[in-house]
CSV table of C-alpha atoms and ligand atoms in Angstrom, one decimal:
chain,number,residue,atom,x,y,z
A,6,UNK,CA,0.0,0.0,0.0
A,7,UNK,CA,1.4,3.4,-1.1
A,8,UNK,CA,1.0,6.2,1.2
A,9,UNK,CA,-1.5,8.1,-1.4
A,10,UNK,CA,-3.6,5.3,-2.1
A,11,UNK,CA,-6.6,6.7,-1.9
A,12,UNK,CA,-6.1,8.5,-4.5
A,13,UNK,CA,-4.2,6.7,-7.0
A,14,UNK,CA,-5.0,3.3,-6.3
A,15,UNK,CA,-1.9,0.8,-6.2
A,16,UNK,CA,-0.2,0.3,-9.6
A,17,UNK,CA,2.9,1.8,-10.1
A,18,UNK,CA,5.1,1.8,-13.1
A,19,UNK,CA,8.4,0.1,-12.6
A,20,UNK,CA,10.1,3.2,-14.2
A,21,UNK,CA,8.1,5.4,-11.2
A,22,UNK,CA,9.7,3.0,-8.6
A,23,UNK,CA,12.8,2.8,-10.0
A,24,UNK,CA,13.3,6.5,-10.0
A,25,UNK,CA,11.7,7.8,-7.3
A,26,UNK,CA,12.0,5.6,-4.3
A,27,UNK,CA,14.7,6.5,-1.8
A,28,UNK,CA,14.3,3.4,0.5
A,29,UNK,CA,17.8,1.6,-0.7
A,30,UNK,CA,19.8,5.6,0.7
A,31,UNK,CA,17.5,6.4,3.1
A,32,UNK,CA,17.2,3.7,5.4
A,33,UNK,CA,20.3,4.9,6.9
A,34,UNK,CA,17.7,7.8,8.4
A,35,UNK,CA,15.7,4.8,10.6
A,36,UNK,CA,16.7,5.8,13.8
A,37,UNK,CA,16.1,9.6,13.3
A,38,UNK,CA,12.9,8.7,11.5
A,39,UNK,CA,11.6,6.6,14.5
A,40,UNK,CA,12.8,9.0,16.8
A,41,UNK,CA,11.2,12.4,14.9
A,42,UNK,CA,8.0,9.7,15.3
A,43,UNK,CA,8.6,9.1,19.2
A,44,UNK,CA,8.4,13.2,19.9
A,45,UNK,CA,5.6,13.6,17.3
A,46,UNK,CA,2.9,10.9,19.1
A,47,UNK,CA,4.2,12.2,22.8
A,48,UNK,CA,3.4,15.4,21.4
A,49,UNK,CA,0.2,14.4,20.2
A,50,UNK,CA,-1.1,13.1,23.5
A,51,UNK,CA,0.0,15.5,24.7
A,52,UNK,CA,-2.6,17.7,22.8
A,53,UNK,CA,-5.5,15.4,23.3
A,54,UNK,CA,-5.0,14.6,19.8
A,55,UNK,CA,-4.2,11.1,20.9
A,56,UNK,CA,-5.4,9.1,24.1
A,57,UNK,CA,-2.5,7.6,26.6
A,58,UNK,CA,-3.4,4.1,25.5
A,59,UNK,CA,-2.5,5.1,21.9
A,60,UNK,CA,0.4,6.7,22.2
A,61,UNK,CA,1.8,3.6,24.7
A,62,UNK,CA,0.8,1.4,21.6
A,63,UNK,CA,2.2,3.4,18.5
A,64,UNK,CA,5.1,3.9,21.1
A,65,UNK,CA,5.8,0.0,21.4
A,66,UNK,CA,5.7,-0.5,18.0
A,67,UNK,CA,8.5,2.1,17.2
A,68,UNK,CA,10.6,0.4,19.8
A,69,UNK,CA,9.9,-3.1,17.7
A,70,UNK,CA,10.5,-1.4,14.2
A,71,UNK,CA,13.5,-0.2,15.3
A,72,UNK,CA,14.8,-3.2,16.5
A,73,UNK,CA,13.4,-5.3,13.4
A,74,UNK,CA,15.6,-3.1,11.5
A,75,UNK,CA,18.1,-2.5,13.6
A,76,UNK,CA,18.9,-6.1,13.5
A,77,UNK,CA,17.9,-6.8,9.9
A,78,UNK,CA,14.6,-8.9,10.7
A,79,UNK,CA,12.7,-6.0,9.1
A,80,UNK,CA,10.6,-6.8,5.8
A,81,UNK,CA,10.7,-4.2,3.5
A,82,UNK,CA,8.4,-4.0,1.0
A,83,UNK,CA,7.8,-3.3,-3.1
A,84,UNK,CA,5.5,-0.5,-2.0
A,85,UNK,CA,7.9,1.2,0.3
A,86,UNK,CA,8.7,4.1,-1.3
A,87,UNK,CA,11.1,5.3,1.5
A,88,UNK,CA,12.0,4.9,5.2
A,89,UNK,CA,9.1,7.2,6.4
A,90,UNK,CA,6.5,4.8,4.5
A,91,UNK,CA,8.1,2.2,5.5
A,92,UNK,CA,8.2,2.9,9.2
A,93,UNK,CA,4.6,3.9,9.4
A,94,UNK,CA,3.2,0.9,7.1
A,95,UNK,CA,4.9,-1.4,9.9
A,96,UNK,CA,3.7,0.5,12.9
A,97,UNK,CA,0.0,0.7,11.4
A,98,UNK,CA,0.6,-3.5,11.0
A,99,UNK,CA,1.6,-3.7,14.9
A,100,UNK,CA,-1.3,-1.4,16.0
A,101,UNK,CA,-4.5,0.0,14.7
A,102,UNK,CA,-3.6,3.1,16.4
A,103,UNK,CA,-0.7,3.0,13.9
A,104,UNK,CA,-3.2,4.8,11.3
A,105,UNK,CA,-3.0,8.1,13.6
A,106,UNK,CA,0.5,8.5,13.7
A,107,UNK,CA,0.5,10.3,10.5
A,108,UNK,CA,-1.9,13.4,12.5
A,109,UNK,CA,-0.6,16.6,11.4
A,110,UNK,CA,2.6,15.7,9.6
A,111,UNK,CA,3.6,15.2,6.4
A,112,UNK,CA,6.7,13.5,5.1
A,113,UNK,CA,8.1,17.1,4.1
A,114,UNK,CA,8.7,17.9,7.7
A,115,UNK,CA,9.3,14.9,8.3
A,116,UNK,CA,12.4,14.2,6.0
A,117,UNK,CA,13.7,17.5,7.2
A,118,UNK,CA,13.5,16.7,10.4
A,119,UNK,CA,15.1,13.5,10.2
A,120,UNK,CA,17.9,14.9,8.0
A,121,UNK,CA,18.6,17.3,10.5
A,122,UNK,CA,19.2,14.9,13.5
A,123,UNK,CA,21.6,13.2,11.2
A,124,UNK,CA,23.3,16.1,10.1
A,125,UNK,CA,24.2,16.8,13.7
A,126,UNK,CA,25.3,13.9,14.4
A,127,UNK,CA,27.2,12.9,11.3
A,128,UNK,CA,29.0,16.4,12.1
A,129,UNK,CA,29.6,15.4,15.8
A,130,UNK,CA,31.6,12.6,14.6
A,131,UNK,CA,33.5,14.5,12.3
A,132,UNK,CA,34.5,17.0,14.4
A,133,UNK,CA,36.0,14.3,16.7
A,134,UNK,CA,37.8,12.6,13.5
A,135,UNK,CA,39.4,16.4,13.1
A,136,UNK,CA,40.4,16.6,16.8
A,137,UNK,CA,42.2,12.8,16.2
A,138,UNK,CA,43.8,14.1,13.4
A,139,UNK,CA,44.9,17.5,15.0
A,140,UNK,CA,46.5,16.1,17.9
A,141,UNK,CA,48.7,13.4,15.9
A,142,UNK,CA,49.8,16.8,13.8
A,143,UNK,CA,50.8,18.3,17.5
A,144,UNK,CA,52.3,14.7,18.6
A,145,UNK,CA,54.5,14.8,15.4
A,146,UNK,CA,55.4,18.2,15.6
A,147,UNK,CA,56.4,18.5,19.5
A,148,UNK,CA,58.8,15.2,18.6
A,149,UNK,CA,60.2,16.4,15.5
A,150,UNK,CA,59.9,20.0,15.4
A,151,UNK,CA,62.6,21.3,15.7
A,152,UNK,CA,63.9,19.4,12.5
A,153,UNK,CA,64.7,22.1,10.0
A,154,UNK,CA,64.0,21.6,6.5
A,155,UNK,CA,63.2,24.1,3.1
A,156,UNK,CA,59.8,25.9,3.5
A,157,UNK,CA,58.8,26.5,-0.3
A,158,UNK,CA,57.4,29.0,-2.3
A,159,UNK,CA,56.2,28.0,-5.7
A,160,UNK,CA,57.9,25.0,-5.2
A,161,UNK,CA,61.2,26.4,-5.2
A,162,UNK,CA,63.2,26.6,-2.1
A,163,UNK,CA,62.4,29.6,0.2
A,164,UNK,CA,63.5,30.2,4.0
A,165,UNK,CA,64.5,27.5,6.5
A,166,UNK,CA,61.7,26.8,8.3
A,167,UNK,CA,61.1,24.4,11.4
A,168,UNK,CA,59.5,20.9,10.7
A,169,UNK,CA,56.6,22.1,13.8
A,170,UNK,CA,55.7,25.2,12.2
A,171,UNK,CA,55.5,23.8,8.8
A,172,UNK,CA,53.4,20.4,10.0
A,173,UNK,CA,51.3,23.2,12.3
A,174,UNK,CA,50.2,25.2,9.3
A,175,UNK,CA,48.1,22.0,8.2
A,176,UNK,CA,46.6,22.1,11.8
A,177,UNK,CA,45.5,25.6,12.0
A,178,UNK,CA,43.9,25.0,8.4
A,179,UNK,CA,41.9,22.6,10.3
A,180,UNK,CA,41.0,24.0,12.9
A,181,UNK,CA,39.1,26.8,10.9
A,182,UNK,CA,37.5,23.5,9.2
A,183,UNK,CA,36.5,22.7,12.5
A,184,UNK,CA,35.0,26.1,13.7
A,185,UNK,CA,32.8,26.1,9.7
A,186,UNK,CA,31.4,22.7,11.2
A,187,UNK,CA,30.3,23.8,14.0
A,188,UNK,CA,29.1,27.1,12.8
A,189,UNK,CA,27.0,24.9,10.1
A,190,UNK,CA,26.1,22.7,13.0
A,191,UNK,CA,23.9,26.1,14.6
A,192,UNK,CA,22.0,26.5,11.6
A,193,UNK,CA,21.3,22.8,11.3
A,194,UNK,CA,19.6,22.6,14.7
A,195,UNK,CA,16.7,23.7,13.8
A,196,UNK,CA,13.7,21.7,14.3
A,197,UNK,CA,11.0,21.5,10.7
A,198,UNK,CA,9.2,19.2,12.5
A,199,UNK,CA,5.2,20.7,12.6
A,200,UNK,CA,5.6,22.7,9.0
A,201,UNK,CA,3.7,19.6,7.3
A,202,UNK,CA,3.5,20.1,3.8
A,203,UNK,CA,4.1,23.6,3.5
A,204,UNK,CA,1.5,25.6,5.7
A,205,UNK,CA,1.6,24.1,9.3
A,206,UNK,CA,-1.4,22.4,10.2
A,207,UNK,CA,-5.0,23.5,11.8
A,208,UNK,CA,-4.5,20.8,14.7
A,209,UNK,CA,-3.7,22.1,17.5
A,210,UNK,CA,0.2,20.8,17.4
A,211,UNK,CA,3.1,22.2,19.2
A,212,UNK,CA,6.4,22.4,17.4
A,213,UNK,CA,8.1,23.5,20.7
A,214,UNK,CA,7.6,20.5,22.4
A,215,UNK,CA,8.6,18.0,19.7
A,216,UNK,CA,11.5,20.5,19.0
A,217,UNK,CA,12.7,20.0,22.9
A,218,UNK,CA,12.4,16.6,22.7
A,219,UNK,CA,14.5,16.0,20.2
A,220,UNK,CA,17.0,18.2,21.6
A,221,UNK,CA,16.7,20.5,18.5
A,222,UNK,CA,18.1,24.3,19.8
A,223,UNK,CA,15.6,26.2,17.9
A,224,UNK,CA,12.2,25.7,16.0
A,225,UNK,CA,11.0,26.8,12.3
A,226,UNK,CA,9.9,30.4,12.2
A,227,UNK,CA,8.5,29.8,8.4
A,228,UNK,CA,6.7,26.7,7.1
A,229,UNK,CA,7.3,26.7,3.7
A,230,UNK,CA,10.9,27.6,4.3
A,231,UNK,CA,11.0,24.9,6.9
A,232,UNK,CA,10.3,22.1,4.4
A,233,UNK,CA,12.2,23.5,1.5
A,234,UNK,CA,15.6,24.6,2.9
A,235,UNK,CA,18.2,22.7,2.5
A,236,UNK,CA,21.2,25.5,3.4
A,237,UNK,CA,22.5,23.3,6.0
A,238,UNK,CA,23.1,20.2,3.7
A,239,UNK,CA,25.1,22.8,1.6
A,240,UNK,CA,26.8,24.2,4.2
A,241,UNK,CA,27.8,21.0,5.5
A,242,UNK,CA,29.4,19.5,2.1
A,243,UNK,CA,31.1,23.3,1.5
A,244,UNK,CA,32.9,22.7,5.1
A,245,UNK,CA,33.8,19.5,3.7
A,246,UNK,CA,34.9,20.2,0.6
A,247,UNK,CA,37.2,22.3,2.8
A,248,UNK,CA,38.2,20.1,4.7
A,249,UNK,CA,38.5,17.5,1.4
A,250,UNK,CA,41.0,20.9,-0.1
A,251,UNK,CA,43.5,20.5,2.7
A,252,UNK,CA,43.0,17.1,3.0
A,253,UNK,CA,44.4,17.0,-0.3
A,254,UNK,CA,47.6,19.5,0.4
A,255,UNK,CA,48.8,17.5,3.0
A,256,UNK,CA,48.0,14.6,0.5
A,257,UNK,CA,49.9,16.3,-2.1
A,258,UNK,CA,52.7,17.2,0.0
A,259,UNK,CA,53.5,13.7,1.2
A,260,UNK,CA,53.5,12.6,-2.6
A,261,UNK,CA,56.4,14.9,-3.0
A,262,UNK,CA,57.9,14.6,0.4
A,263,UNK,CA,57.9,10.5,0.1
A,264,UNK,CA,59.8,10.8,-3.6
A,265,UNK,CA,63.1,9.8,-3.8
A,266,UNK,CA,63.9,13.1,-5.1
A,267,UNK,CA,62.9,14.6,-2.0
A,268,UNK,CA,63.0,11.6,0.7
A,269,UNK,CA,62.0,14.1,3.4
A,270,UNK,CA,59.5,11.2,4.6
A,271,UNK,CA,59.2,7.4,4.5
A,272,UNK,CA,55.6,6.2,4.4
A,273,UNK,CA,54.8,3.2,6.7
A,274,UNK,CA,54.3,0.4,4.8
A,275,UNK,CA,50.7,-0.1,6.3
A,276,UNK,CA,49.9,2.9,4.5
A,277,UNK,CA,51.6,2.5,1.1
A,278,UNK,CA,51.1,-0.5,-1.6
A,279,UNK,CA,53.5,-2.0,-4.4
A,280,UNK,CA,53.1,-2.2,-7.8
A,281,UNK,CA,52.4,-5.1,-9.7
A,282,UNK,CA,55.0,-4.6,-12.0
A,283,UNK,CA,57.6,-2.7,-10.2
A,284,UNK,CA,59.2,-4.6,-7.2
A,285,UNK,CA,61.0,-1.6,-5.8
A,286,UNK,CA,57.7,0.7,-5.6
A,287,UNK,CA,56.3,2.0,-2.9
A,288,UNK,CA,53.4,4.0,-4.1
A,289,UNK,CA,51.8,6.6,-1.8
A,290,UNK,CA,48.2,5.5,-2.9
A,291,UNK,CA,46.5,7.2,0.8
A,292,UNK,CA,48.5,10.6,0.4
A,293,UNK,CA,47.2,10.6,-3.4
A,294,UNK,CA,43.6,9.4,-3.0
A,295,UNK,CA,43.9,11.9,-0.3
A,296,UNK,CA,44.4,14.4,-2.8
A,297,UNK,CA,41.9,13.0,-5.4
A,298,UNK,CA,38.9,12.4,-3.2
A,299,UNK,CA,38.5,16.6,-2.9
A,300,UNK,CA,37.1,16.5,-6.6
A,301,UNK,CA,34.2,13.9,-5.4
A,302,UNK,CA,33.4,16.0,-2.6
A,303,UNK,CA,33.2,19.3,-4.5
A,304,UNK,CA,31.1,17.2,-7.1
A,305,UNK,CA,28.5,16.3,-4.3
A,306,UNK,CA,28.2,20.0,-3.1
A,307,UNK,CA,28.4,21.6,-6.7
A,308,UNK,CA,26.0,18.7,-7.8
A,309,UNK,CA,23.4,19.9,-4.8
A,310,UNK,CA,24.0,23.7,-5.4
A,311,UNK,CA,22.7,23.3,-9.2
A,312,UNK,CA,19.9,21.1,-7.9
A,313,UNK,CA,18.5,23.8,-5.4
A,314,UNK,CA,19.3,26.3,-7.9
A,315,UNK,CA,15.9,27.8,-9.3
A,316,UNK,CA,13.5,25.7,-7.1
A,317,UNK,CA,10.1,27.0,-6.5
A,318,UNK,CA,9.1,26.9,-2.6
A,319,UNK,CA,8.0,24.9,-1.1
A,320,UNK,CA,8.9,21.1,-1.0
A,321,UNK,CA,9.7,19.6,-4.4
A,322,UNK,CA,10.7,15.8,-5.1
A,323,UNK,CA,14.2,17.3,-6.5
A,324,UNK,CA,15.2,17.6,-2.5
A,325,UNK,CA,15.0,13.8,-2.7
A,326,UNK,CA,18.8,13.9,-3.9
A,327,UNK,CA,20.1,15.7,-1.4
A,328,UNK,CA,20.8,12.7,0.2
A,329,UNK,CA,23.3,10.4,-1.8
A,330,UNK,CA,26.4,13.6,-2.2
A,331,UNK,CA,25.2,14.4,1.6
A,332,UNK,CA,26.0,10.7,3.4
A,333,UNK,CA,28.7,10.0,0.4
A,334,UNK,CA,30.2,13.6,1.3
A,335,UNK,CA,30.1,12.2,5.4
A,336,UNK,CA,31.6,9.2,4.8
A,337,UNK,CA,34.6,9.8,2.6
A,338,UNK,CA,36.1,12.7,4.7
A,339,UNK,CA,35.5,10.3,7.9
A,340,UNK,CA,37.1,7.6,5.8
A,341,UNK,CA,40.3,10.1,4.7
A,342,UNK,CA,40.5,11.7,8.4
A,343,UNK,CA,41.2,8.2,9.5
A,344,UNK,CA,43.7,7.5,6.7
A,345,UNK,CA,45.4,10.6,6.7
A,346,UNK,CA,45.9,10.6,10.9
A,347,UNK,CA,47.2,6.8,10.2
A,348,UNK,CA,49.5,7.8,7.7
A,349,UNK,CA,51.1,10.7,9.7
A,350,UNK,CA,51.0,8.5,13.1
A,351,UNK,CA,53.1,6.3,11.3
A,352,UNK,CA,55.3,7.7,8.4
A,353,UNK,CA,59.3,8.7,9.5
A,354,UNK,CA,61.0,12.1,9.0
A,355,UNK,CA,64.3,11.9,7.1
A,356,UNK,CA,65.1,15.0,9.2
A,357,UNK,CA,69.1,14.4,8.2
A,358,UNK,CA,67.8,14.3,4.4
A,359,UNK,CA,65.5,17.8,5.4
A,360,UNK,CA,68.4,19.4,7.4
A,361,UNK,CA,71.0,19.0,4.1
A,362,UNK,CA,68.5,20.7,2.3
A,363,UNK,CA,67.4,23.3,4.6
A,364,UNK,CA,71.7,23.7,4.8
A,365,UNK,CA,71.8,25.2,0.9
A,366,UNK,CA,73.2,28.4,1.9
A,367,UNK,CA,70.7,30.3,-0.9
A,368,UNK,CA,68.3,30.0,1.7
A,369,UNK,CA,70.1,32.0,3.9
A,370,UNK,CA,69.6,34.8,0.5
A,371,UNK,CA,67.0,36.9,3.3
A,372,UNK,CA,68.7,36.6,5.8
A,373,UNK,CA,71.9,38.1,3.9
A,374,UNK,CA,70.0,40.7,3.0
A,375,UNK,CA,68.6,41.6,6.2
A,376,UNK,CA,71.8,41.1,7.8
A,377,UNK,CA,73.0,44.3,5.7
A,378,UNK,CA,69.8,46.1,6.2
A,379,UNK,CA,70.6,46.3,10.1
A,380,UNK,CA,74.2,47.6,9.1
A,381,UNK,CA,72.0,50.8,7.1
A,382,UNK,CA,72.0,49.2,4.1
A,383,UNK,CA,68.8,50.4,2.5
A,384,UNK,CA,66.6,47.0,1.8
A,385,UNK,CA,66.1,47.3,-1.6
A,386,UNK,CA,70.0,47.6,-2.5
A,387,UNK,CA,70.3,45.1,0.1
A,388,UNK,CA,68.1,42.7,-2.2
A,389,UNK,CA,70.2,44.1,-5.5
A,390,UNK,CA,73.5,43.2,-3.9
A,391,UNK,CA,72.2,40.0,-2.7
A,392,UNK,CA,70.8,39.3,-5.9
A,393,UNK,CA,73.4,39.9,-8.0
A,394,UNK,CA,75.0,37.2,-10.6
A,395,UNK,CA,78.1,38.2,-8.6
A,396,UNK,CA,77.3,37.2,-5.2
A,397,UNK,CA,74.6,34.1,-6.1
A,398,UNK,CA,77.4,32.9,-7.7
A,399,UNK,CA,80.7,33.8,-5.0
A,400,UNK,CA,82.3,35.7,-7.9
A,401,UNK,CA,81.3,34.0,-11.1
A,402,UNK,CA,78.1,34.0,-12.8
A,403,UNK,CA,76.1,30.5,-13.6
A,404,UNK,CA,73.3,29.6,-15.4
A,405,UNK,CA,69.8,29.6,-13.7
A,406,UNK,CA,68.5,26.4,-13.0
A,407,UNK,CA,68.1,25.9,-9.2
A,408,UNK,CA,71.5,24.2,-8.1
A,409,UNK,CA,73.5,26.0,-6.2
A,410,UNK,CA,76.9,27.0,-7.8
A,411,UNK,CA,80.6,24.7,-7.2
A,412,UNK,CA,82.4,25.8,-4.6
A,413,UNK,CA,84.7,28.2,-5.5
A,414,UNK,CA,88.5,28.4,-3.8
A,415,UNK,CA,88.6,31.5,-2.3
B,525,LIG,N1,11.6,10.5,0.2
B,525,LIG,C1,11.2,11.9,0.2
B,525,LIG,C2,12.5,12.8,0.3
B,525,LIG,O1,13.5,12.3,0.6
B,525,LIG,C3,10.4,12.2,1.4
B,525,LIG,C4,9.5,13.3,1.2
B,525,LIG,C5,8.4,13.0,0.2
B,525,LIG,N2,7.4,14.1,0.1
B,525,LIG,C6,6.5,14.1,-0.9
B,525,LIG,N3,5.8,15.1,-0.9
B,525,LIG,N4,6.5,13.2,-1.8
B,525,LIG,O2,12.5,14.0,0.0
């Protein structure tokens, strides 16, 4: 039985299932859906809308759908379109009271609602998958950091800088990620649950009360924009993509750092693979799907962004694919923090190999240079002298490709 059979009857084309049911993504939303359903039916007895002996009956049948699913004993059906349908067919099969749980709510607040819990959530546990990942940063740099080694500018050798404040660069970078989480996190708590369709409903329901029992911060202030706004899905895969963007720069960096040009770093084996050809490869496959899995995470949100893009209010079956890029979006940068904090737990610093390089004495070109601006030396003829074939060269000039000169006898 569909939710709308009343008016359509039961037939369905195969073409209509196949493209607009959303059980097989969103059954991951069970628990938040059976939970949105717990504060609505305590909300409605509360109201007089329901009598105690109703809600203690739709109440125990949550309780068994969410364990039937929970531990796969659950029947789905053809005619479960999603999780919301397929929650409430169940309950409505466990109890006759079932066909009131439905009272004032309509699967547009409803989805919204749900979404939201797990938005909060899935955040929560990335914001504790960032904290892992800061503190091996910290570990590795308080160990290593004084280490000195090249910092870079357009890839060319720059200044000296210390191994600590180049690793801690990547770890103030996330902790801005972190703060754009939890800012997104504010606007997410927001409880739709009591918009129904679009227009609220003329039952006397109470939005406040199912809003405080599902620990939601805040409640709707508009119905239509209650059902249709999907900001916080957006912002949530922006402060991932973020995330996913210097993700990839440490990814990018270990790539180089791990070549044997560079050999600043030796990847642990756990986290590097061979090549089938090759037998003296070690390929640096977390540190480059580190760097590759950004573009999949700026597809989700850029693939959402021209979805909302143009929608009329209020709810529209479009919203439907918020929900692949959203959980795909969650789980890949959960999957890389835990990658990327097991790579740097575990790779070794060639500090010897960093400290010859960080030795070339053309970093020391600033330096020089302020060295004679102390002495009076105005900076820009400080830079001009410095610069100078002459003195790159100790006398001589040499041709400009990155090495420094022979040493000259004096
Ligand atoms: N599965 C739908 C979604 O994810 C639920 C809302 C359906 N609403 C409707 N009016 N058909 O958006």
């Amino acid at each position: 039985m569909t939710l709308w059979q009343g008016r359509f009857g039961d037939d369905r084309s195969d073409e209509l299932k196949a493209l607009n049911d959303s059980l097989g993504f969103d059954v991951r939303l069970f628990r938040e859906d059976i939970a949105g359903s717990r504060a609505h039916v305590r909300m409605l007895g509360k109201s007089g809308l329901l009598d105690s002996s109703e809600v203690t009956s739709i109440l125990d049948a949550l309780d068994q759908v969410e364990s039937e699913i929970g531990e796969g004993s659950f029947e789905f059906r053809p005619e479960d379109e999603d999780i919301h349908t397929a929650v409430e067919r169940r309950v409505t099969e466990l109890t006759p009271a079932g066909a009131k749980l439905h009272t004032g709510r309509s699967r547009n607040d409803q989805v919204a609602t749900d979404l939201r819990l797990w938005v909060k959530s899935a955040i929560d546990s990335t914001l504790h998958l960032i904290i892992e990942l800061e503190k091996i940063i910290l570990r590795r740099a308080e160990a290593d950091g004084h280490a000195s080694l090249p910092g870079f500018t357009h890839l060319q050798r720059a200044q000296p800088v210390t191994l600590g404040r180049h690793l801690l660069a990547h770890g103030w970078a996330l902790s801005r990620d972190f703060d754009r989480l939890l800012d997104a996190r504010r606007r997410t708590d927001v409880s739709a649950l009591g918009a129904g369709a679009l227009a609220g409903s003329g039952l006397p329901l109470d939005p406040e009360v199912t809003a405080s029992e599902l620990g939601f911060d805040a409640v709707f202030d508009n119905t239509l924009d209650a059902v249709s706004d999907r900001d916080f899905v957006v912002e949530s895969m922006f402060a991932l993509s973020l995330l996913g963007v210097h993700l990839s720069r440490i990814g990018e960096e270990l790539v180089i750092w791990s070549s044997t040009e560079f050999g600043y770093v030796r990847l642990s084996e756990d986290y590097a693979t061979g090549s089938s050809m090759m037998p003296q490869k070690a390929n640096p496959d977390v540190a480059e799907l580190a760097r590759g899995k950004a573009g999949r995470l700026i597809g989700n949100l850029t693939g959402f962004l021209v979805t909302l893009k143009g929608l009329p209010l209020a709810y529209n079956k479009d919203l439907q694919e918020d929900k692949e890029p959203l959980f795909d979006s969650f789980d890949t940068i959960g999957l890389l923090l835990r990658a990327v904090a097991g790579m740097i737990e575990t790779l070794r610093f060639d500090i010897r190999r960093m400290a010859e390089a960080a030795n070339d004495e053309y970093l020391q070109a600033t330096a020089l240079a302020d060295w004679l601006v102390e002495r009076g030396v105005p900076f820009r003829e400080a830079h001009r002298i410095i610069a100078s074939p002459r003195a790159r060269s100790g006398g001589s000039s040499r041709p400009c490709d990155g090495r420094p000169p022979e040493k000259q006898a004096p």
